[in-house]
CSV table of C-alpha atoms and ligand atoms in Angstrom, one decimal:
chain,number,residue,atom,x,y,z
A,1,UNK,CA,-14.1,-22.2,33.1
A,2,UNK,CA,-11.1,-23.7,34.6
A,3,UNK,CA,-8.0,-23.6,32.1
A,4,UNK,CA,-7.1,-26.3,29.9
A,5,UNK,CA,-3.5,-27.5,30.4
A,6,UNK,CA,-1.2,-27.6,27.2
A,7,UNK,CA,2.5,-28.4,27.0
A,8,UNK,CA,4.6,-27.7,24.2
A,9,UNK,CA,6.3,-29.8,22.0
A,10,UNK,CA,8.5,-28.1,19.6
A,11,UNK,CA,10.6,-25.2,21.2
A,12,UNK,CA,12.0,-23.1,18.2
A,13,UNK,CA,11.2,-19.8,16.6
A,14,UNK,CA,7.6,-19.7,17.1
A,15,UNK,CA,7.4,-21.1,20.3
A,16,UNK,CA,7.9,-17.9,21.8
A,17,UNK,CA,5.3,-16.2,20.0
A,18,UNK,CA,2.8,-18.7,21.2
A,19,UNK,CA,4.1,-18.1,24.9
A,20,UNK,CA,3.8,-14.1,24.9
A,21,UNK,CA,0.3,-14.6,23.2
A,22,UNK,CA,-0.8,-17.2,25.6
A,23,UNK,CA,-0.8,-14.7,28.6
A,24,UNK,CA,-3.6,-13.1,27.0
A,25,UNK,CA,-6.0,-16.1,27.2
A,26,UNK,CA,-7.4,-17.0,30.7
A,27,UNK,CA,-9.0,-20.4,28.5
A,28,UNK,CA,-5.4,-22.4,28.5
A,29,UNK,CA,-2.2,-22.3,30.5
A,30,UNK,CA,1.2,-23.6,29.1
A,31,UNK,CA,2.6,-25.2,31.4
A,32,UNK,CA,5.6,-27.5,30.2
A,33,UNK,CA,7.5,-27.6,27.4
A,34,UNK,CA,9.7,-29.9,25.3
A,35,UNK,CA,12.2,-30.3,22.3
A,36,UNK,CA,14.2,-33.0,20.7
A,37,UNK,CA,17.2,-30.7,21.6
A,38,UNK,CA,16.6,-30.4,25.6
A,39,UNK,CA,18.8,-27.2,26.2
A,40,UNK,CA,16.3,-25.2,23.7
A,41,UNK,CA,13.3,-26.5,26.4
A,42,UNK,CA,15.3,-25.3,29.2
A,43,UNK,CA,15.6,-22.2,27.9
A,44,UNK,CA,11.7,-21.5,27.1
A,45,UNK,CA,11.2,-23.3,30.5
A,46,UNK,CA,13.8,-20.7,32.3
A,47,UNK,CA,12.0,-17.7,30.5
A,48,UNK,CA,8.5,-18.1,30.9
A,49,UNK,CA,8.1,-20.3,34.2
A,50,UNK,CA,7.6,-23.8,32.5
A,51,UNK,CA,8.5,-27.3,33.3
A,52,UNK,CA,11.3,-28.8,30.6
A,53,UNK,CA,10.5,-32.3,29.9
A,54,UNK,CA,11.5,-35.1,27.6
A,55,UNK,CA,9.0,-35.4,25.1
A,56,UNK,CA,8.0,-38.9,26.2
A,57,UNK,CA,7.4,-37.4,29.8
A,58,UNK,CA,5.3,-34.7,28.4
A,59,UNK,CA,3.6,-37.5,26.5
A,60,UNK,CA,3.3,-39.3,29.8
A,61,UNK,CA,2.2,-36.6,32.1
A,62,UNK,CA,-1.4,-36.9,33.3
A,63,UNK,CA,-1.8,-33.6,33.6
A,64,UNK,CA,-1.2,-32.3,30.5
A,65,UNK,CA,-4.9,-32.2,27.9
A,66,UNK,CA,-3.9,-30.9,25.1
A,67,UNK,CA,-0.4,-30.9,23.3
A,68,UNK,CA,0.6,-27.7,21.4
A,69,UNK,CA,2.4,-29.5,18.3
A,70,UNK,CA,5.2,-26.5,17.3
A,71,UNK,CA,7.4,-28.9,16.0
A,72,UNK,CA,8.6,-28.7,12.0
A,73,UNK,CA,6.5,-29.6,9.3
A,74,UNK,CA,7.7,-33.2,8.8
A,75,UNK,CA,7.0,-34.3,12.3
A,76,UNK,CA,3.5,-32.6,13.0
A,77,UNK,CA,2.0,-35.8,12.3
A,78,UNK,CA,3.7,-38.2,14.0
A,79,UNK,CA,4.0,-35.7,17.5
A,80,UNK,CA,0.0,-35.4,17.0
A,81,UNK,CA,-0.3,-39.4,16.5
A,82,UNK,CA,1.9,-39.9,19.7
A,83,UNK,CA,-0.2,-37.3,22.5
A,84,UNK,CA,-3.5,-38.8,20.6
A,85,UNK,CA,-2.4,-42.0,21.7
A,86,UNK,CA,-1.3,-41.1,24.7
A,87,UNK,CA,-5.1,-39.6,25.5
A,88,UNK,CA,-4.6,-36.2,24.4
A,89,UNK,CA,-5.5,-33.4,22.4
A,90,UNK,CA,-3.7,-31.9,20.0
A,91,UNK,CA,-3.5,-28.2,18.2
A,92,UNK,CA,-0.7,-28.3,15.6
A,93,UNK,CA,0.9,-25.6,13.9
A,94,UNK,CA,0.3,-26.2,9.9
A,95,UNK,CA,0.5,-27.9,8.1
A,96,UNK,CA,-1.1,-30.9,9.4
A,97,UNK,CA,1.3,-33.0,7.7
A,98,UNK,CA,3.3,-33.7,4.6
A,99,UNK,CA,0.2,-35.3,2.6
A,100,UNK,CA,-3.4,-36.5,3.1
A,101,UNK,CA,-2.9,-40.3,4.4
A,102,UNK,CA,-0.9,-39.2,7.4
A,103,UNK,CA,-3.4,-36.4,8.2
A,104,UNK,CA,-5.9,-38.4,7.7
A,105,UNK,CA,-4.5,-40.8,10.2
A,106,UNK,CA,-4.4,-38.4,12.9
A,107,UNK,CA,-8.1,-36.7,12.3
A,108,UNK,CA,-9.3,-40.3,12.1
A,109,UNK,CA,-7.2,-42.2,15.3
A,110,UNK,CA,-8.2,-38.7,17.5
A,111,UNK,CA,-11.7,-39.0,16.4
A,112,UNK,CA,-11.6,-43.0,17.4
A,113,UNK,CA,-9.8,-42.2,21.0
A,114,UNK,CA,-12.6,-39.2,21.5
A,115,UNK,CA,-9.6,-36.4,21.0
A,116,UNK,CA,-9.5,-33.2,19.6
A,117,UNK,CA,-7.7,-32.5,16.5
A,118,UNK,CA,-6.9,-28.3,16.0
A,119,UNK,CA,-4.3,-26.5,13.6
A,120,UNK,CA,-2.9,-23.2,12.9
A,121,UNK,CA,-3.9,-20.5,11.3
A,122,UNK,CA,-6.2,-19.3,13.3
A,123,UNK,CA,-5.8,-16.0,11.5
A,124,UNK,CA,-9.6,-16.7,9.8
A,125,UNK,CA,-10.6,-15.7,13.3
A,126,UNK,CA,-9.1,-12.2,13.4
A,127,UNK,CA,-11.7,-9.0,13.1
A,128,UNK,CA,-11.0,-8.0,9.6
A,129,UNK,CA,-11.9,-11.6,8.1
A,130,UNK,CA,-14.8,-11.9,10.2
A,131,UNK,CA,-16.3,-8.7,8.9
A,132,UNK,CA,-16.1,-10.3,5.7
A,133,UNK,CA,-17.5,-13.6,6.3
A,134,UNK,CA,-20.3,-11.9,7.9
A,135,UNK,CA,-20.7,-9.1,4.9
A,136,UNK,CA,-21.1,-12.4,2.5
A,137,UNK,CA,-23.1,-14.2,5.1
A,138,UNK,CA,-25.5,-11.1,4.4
A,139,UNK,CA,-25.1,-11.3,0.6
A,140,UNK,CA,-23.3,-7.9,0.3
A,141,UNK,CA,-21.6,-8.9,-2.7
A,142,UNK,CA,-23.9,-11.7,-4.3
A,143,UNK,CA,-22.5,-14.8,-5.3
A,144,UNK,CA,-18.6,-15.2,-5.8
A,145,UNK,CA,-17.8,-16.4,-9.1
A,146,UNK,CA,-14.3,-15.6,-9.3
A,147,UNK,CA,-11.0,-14.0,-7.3
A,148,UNK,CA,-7.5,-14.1,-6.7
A,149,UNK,CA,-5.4,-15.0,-4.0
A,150,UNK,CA,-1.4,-14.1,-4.2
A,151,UNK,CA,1.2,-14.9,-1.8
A,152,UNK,CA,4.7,-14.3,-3.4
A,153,UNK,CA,7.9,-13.3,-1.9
A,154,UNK,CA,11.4,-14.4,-2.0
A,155,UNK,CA,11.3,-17.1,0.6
A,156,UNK,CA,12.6,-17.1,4.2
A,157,UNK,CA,16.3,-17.7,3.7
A,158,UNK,CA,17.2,-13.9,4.6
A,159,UNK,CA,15.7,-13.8,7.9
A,160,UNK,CA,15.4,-17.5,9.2
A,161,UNK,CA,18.6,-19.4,11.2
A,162,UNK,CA,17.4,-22.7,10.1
A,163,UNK,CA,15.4,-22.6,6.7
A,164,UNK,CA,16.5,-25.5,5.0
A,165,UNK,CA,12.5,-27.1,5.9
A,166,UNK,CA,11.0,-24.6,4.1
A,167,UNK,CA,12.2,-25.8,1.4
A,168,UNK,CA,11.5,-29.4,1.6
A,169,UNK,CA,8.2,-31.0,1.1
A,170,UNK,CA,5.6,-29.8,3.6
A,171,UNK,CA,7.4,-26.5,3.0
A,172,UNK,CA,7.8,-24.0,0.2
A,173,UNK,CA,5.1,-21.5,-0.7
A,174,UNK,CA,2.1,-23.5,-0.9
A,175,UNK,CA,2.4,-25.9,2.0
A,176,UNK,CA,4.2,-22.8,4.5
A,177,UNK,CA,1.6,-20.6,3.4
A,178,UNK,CA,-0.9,-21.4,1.3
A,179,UNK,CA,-2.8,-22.9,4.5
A,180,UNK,CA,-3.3,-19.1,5.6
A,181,UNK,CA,-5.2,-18.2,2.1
A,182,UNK,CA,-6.7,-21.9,1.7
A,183,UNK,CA,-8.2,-21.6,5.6
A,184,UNK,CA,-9.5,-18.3,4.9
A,185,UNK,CA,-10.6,-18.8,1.9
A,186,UNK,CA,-13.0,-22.0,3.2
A,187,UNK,CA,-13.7,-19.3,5.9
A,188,UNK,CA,-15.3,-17.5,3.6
A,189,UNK,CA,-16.6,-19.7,0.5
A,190,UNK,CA,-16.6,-23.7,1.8
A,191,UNK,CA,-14.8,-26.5,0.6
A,192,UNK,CA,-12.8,-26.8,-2.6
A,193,UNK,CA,-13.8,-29.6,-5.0
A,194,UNK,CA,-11.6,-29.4,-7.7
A,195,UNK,CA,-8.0,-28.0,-8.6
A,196,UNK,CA,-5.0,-27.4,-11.8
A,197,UNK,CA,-2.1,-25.6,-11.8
A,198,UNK,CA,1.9,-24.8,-13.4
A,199,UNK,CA,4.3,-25.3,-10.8
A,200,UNK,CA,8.2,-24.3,-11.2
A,201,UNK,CA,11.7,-24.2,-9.3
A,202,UNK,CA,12.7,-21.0,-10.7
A,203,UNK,CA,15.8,-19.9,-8.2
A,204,UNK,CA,19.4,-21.8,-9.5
A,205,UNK,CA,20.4,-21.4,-5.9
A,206,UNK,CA,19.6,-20.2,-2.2
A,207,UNK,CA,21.8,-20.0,0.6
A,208,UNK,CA,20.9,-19.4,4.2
A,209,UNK,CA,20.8,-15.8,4.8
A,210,UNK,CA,21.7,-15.2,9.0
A,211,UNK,CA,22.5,-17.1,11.9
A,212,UNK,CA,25.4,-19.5,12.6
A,213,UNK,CA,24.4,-21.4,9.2
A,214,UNK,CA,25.0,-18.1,7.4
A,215,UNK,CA,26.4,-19.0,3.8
A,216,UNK,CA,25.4,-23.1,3.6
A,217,UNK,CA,23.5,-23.7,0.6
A,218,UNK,CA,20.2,-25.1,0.5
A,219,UNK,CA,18.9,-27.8,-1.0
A,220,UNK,CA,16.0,-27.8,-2.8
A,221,UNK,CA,13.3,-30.2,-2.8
A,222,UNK,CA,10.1,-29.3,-3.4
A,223,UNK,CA,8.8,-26.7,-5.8
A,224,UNK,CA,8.7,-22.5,-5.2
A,225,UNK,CA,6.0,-21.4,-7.3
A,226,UNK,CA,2.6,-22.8,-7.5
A,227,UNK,CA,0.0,-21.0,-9.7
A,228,UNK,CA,-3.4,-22.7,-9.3
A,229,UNK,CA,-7.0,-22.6,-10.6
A,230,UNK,CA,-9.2,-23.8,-7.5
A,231,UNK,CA,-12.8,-24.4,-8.3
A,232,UNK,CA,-14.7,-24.6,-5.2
A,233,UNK,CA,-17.8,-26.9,-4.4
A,234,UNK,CA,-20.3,-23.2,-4.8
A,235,UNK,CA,-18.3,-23.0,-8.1
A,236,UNK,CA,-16.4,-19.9,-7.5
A,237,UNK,CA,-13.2,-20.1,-9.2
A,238,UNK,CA,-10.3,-18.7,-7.5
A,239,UNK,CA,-6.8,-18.3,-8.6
A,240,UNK,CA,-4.1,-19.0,-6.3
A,241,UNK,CA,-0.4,-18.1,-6.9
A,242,UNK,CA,2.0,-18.9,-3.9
A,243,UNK,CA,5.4,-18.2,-4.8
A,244,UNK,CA,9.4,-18.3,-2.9
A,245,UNK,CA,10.2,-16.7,-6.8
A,246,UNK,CA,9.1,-13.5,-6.6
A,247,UNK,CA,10.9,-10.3,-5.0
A,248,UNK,CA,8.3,-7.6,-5.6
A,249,UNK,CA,4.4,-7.5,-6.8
A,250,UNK,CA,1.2,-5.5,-6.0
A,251,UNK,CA,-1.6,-8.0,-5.9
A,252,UNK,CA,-3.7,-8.0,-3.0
A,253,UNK,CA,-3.6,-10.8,-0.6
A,254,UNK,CA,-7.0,-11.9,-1.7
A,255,UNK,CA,-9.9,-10.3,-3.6
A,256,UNK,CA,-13.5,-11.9,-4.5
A,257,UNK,CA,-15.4,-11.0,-7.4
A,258,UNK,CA,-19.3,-11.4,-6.6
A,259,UNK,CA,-22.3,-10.8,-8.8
A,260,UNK,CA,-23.1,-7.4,-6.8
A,261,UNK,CA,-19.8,-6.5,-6.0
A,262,UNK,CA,-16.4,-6.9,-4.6
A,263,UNK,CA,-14.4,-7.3,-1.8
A,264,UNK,CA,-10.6,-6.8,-0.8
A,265,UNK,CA,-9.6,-9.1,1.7
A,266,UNK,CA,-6.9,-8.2,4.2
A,267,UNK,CA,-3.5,-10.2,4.7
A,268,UNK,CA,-4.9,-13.7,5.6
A,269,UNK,CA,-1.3,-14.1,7.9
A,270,UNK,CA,-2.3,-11.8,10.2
A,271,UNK,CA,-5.6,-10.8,12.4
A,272,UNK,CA,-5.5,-7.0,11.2
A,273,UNK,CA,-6.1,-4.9,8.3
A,274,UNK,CA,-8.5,-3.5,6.6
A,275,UNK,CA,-11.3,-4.8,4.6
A,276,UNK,CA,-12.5,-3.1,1.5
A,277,UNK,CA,-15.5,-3.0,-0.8
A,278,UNK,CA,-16.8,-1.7,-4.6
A,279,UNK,CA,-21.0,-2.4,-4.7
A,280,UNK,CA,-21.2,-2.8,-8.6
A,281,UNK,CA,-19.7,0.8,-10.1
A,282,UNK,CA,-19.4,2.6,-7.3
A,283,UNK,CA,-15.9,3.2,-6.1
A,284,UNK,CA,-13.8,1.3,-3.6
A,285,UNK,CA,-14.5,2.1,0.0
A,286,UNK,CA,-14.0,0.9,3.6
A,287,UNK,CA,-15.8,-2.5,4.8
A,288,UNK,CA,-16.0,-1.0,8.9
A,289,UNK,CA,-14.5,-3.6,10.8
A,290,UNK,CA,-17.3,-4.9,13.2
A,291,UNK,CA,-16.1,-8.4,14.2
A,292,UNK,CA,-13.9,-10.2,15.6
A,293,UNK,CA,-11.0,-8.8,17.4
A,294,UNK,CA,-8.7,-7.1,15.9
A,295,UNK,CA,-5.0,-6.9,17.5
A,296,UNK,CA,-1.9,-7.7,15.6
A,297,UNK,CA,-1.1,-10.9,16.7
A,298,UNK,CA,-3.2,-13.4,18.7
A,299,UNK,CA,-1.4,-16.5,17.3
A,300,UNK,CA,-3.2,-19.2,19.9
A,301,UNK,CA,-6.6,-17.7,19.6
A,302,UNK,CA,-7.6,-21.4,17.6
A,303,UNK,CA,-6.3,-22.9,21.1
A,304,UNK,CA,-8.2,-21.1,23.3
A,305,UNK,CA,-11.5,-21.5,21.4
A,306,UNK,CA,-10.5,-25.1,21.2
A,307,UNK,CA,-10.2,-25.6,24.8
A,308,UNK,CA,-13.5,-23.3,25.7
A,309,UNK,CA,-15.2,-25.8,23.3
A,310,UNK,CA,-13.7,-29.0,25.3
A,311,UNK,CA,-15.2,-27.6,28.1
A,312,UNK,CA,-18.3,-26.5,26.7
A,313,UNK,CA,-18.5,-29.6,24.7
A,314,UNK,CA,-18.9,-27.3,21.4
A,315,UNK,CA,-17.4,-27.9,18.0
A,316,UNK,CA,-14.2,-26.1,17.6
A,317,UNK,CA,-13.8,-23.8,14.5
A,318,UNK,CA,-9.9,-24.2,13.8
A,319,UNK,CA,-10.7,-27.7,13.3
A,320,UNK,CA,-9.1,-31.3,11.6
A,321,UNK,CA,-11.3,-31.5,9.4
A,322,UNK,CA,-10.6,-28.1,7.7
A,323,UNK,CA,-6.5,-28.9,8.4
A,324,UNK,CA,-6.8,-32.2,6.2
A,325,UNK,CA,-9.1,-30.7,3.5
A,326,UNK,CA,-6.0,-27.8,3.5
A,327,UNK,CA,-3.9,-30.7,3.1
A,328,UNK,CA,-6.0,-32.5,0.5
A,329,UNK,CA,-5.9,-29.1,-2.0
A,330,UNK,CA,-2.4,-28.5,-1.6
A,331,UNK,CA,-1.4,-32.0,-2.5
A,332,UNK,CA,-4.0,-31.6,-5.4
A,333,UNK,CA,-1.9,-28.8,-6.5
A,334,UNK,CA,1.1,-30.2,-6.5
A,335,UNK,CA,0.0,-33.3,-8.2
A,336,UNK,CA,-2.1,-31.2,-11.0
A,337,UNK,CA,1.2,-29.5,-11.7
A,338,UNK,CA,3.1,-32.3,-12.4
A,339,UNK,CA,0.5,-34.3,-14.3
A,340,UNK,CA,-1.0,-31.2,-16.1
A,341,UNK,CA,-4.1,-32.8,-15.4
A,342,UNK,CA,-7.2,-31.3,-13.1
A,343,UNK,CA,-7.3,-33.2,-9.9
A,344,UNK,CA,-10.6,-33.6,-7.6
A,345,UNK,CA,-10.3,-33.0,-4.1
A,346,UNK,CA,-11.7,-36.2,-2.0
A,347,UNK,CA,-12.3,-34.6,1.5
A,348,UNK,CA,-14.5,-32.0,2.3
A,349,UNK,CA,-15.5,-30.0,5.4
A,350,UNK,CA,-18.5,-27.5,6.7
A,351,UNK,CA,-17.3,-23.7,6.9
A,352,UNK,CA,-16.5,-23.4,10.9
A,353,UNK,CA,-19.3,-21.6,12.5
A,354,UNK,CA,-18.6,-17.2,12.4
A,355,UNK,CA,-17.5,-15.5,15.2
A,356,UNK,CA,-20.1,-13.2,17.2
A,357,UNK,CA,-19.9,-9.5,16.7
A,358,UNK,CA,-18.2,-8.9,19.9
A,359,UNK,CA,-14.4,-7.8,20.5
A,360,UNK,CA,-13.6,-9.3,23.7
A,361,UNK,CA,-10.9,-11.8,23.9
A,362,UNK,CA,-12.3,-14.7,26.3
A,363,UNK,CA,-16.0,-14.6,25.0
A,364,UNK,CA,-15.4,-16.8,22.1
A,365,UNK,CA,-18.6,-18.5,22.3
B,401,NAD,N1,8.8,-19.1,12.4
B,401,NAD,C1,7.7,-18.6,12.1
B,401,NAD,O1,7.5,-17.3,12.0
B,401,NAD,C2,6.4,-19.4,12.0
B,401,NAD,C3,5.2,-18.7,11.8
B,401,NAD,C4,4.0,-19.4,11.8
B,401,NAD,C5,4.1,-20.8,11.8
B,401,NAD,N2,5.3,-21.5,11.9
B,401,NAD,C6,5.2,-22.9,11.9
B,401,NAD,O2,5.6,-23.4,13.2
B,401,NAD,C7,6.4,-24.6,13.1
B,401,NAD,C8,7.7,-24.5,13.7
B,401,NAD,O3,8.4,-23.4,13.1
B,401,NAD,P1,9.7,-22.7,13.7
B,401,NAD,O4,10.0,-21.6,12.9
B,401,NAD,O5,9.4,-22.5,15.2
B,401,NAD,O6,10.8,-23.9,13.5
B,401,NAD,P2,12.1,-24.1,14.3
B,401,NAD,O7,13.0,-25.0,13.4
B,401,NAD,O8,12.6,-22.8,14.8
B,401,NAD,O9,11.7,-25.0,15.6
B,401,NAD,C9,11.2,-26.3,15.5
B,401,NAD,C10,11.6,-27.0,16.8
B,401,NAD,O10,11.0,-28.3,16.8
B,401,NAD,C11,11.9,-29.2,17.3
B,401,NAD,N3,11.6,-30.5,16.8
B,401,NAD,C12,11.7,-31.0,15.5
B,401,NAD,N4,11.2,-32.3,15.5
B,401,NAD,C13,10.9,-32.6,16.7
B,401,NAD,C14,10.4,-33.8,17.3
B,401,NAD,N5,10.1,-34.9,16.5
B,401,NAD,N6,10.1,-33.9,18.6
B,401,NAD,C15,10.4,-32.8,19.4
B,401,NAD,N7,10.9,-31.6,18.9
B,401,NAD,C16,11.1,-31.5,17.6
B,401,NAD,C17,13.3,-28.7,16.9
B,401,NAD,O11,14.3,-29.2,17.6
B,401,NAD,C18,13.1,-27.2,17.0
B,401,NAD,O12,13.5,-26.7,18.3
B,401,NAD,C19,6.4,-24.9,11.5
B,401,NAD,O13,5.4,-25.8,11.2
B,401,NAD,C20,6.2,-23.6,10.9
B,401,NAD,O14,5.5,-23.7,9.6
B,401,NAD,C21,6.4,-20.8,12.0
C-alpha cells in the first residue's frame, strides 16, 4: 500500500515519541508538523526532516490525509473538528475531549464529511493484551463477573516541565489515564452500561517539580482520586481506582475474576508484560504470550492500522466510537461522585475486532 500522509499538530513532549515510533511503520509517513508556538515546530521539523507549518497551512495543505492531533487535552476537540472540516482524518491522542457533547461532535461531523475518527491508546493492541482477549475469546476463564483495575501514583508534577493540564479537567487520573484501563478493559469485556463512584482532592498543594517552571504552584481543578464501581453491559462489575493521591501500592494494573478462573492483566500503558493465569485452585502461572506484538513502545500502532484500513476500506480498531464511549464513562464517574448517585452510560460501542496471531509489525490485517 502506498503510505498515508499525516502531519502533526501539537509539537510537545510526546511528539517525539510518535516521530521515533513512526519510522517503524511503512503504513504512514509524517511529514509536516505544527504548533501554536512555531519555534517548537521548527525544531521537530529540523530533527526529523519535516515541513513546519502554521496550523491553518497544515489544515490547508492538500496533501496532508490524516492529522495526528498531539495537542493538550482541552484542544483535541476543536484541532479534530478543524482537519474534519477541512476533509481530513484525524487520530487524536486521548482523551477525545473534555466531555461527551464535544466528542460527540467530532465522531458525528467526521462520520457526516465521510472521515475517520482514531484515538490513543493503542496499547489494547500490544501482544500481552491480545493474548488475553483471545484466551477469553476462548472461554479460558468463564464468564467475568468481577475485577479490579488500579492506576495510582503521585501525579506528573516531578517529571513533567509543564503539568499544570494534568490537573485541569480533561486531566487528572481518570481522564490522563483511565482511557488506557477503560480501552482495555472494552478490549476485553464490551461496553460499560452503568457507573458510581467517591471522588476526592486529597493533596493541599502541588508544585511543578523540573523545568524552567520549577517551584510555581499549581492549581488545581479537577479531582485526583476517582474510585469507581463500573458495571458493564455483560454485567461484570469492575472496580476502578485512578488516583494523582497515592505514592506507593501493590495492586495489579488489572485483574478479572471469571467463573473458571483468573487472569492478571499486564500494564494497560504499555504494549509489554506479562500475562498471568489461576484455572480455579490451581496456582498462578504464565498466560504464553502468542499475539500481538510485543515491543516496548509502538505508540502509533492505532495510526498505522487506521491508515491500512483507509486503504483497505476496513473498520479501524482504535476507533471514535470506543474514544467517546471512554469519554462517556469517565464523565459518568465524575458526575456519580459528585451526586452520589449511579449514572447510566448513553453511548455504547462493539469490542474492535482481535488482532491475528502473528507478530509482524505491517500485517495488521
Ligand atoms: N507526555 C507524555 O508522556 C504523554 C504520553 C501519552 C499521551 N500523552 C498525551 O499527549 C497529549 C500531549 O501531551 P504532551 O505531554 O506532549 O503535552 P505538551 O504540553 O508537551 O505539548 C502539547 C503541545 O501542543 C501545543 N498546542 C496546544 N494547543 C494547541 C493548539 N490549539 N494548536 C496547536 N498546537 C497546540 C502546545 O504548544 C504544545 O507544544 C496530551 O493529550 C497527553 O495526554 C502524553
Amino acid at each position: 500500500m502506498d503510505a498515508v500522509t499525516v502531519g502533526i499538530v501539537g509539537c510537545g513532549t510526546i511528539s517525539a515519541a510518535y516521530l521515533r515510533a513512526a519510522l517503524d511503520f511503512p503504513e504512514y509517513r509524517i511529514v509536516a508538523c505544527a504548533d501554536l508556538d512555531l519555534a517548537r515546530a521548527q525544531a521537530r521539523a529540523a530533527k526529523f526532516d519535516l515541513r513546519a507549518l502554521s496550523v491553518e497551512a497544515l489544515l490547508d495543505d492538500p496533501s496532508i490525509e490524516v492529522v495526528l492531533n498531539l495537542t493538550i487535552p482541552a484542544a483535541h476537540a476543536e484541532i479534530g473538528l478543524r482537519a474534519v472540516e477541512a476533509g481530513k482524518h484525524v487520530y487524536s491522542e486521548k482523551p477525545l475531549g473534555l466531555a461527551v457533547p464535544e466528542a460527540r461532535q467530532l465522531v458525528e461531523r467526521a462520520l457526516e464529511r465521510g472521515m475517520r475518527v482514531g484515538s490513543a491508546p493503542d496499547t489494547f493492541l500490544g501482544g500481552a493484551h491480545q493474548t488475553v482477549r483471545a484466551a477469553l475469546d476462548a472461554d479460558q476463564f468463564g464468564r467475568i463477573v468481577s475485577g479490579t483495575a488500579c492506576m495510582m501514583n503521585h501525579g506528573h508534577e516531578h517529571w513533567h516541565q509543564d503539568p499544570g493540564f494534568y490537573y485541569q479537567p480533561g486531566g487528572g487520573p481518570l481522564f490522563d489515564m483511565g482511557p488506557y484501563y477503560l480501552t482495555a478493559l472494552i478490549d476485553l469485556l464490551g461496553p460499560v452500561a452503568s457507573v458510581c463512584a467517591l471522588t476526592d482532592r486529597s493533596a493541599a498543594e502541588r508544585v511543578v517539580g523540573s523545568g524552567p517552571k520549577a517551584g510555581t504552584p499549581i492549581d488545581i481543578g479537577t479531582e485526583t482520586h476517582i474510585a469507581g464501581l463500573l458495571r458493564f453491559a455483560t454485567g461484570a462489575a469492575i472496580s476502578l481506582i485512578t488516583s494523582f493521591d497515592v505514592w506507593a501500592h501493590r495492586h495489579s494494573p488489572i485483574e478479572l475474576y471469571g467463573t473458571k478462573g483468573s487472569v492478571l492483566v499486564p500494564d494497560p500503558n504499555r504494549f509489554d508484560g506479562q500475562p498471568m493465569m489461576a484455572i480455579a485452585r490451581a496456582p498462578w502461572v504464565d498466560l504464553p504470550v502468542t499475539h500481538g506484538f510485543a515491543e516496548a513502545d509502538h505508540r502509533g500502532v492505532g495510526l498505522a492500522d487506521m491508515a491500512r484500513a483507509i486503504r483497505s476500506q476496513r473498520a479501524h480498531r482504535a476507533n471514535g466510537e470506543m474514544a467517546l464511549h471512554v469519554v462517556d464513562i469517565m464523565q459518568g464517574l465524575i458526575e456519580a461522585g459528585a451526586t452520589g448517585r449511579t449514572v447510566d452510560i448513553a453511548t455504547r460501542c462493539e469490542r474492535p475486532s482481535p488482532l491475528p496471531r502473528r507478530r509482524e509489525i505491517g500485517l495488521l490485517d
